[in-house]
Amino acid sequence: MTDAPIKGPASYFPSIEKKYGRPIADWQRIVRAHYPAKHMELVAMLKTEHGLGHGHANAIVAHTLAEDKA
């Protein structure tokens, strides 16, 4: 087992959950419900409709798109 620090978009997840009071899975469902929108369209949607900051919205979208591409 490793205690390596979390890197990439997932490193934002604890602060996103704390600040906005919702689990990442909820945010990912919201993103997926807006497919097939493009990355920046999804970021803009999270910012305007849900009040997320740019960095947090971008992290959720990037991680979700990467997960679904695999």
Coordinates of N, CA, C and O in Angstrom, one line a residue, residues 12-30 50-53 56 60:
Y12 N -8.1 17.9 -6.1 CA -9.0 19.0 -5.7 C -10.3 18.4 -5.0 O -11.0 19.2 -4.4
F13 N -10.5 17.2 -5.1 CA -11.8 16.6 -4.7 C -12.1 16.8 -3.2 O -13.3 17.2 -3.0
P14 N -11.2 16.7 -2.3 CA -11.6 16.9 -0.9 C -12.1 18.4 -0.7 O -13.1 18.6 0.0
S15 N -11.4 19.3 -1.3 CA -11.8 20.7 -1.1 C -13.1 21.0 -1.8 O -13.9 21.8 -1.3
I16 N -13.4 20.4 -2.9 CA -14.6 20.6 -3.7 C -15.8 20.1 -2.8 O -16.8 20.7 -2.6
E17 N -15.6 18.9 -2.3 CA -16.7 18.3 -1.5 C -17.0 19.1 -0.2 O -18.1 19.3 0.2
K18 N -15.9 19.6 0.4 CA -16.0 20.4 1.6 C -16.7 21.8 1.3 O -17.6 22.2 2.0
K19 N -16.3 22.4 0.2 CA -16.8 23.8 -0.1 C -18.2 23.7 -0.6 O -19.0 24.6 -0.2
Y20 N -18.6 22.8 -1.4 CA -19.9 22.8 -2.1 C -20.9 21.8 -1.5 O -22.0 21.7 -1.8
G21 N -20.4 20.9 -0.5 CA -21.3 20.0 0.2 C -21.9 18.9 -0.5 O -22.9 18.4 -0.1
R22 N -21.3 18.5 -1.7 CA -21.8 17.4 -2.4 C -20.6 16.5 -2.8 O -19.5 16.9 -3.1
P23 N -20.9 15.2 -2.8 CA -19.8 14.2 -3.2 C -19.5 14.4 -4.7 O -20.3 14.8 -5.5
I24 N -18.3 14.0 -5.1 CA -17.8 14.1 -6.5 C -18.7 13.4 -7.4 O -19.0 13.8 -8.5
A25 N -19.2 12.2 -6.9 CA -20.1 11.4 -7.8 C -21.3 12.2 -8.2 O -21.8 12.1 -9.4
D26 N -21.9 13.1 -7.4 CA -23.0 14.0 -7.8 C -22.6 14.9 -8.9 O -23.3 15.1 -9.9
W27 N -21.4 15.5 -8.7 CA -20.9 16.4 -9.8 C -20.7 15.7 -11.1 O -21.0 16.2 -12.2
Q28 N -20.2 14.5 -11.0 CA -19.9 13.7 -12.2 C -21.3 13.4 -12.9 O -21.3 13.4 -14.1
R29 N -22.3 13.1 -12.2 CA -23.6 12.8 -12.8 C -24.1 14.0 -13.5 O -24.7 13.9 -14.6
I30 N -23.9 15.2 -12.9 CA -24.3 16.4 -13.5 C -23.6 16.6 -14.9 O -24.2 17.0 -15.9
H50 N -24.1 26.3 -11.2 CA -23.9 25.7 -9.8 C -22.9 26.5 -9.0 O -22.6 26.1 -7.8
G51 N -22.3 27.6 -9.5 CA -21.5 28.4 -8.7 C -20.1 27.9 -8.4 O -19.5 28.4 -7.5
L52 N -19.6 26.9 -9.1 CA -18.3 26.4 -8.8 C -17.2 27.4 -9.4 O -17.5 28.1 -10.4
G53 N -16.1 27.4 -8.8 CA -15.0 28.2 -9.3 C -14.4 27.5 -10.5 O -14.6 26.3 -10.7
H56 N -12.1 24.3 -9.7 CA -12.9 23.2 -9.3 C -13.7 22.6 -10.4 O -13.8 21.4 -10.6
I60 N -13.2 18.7 -12.0 CA -14.3 17.7 -12.1 C -14.5 17.3 -13.6 O -14.6 16.1 -13.9

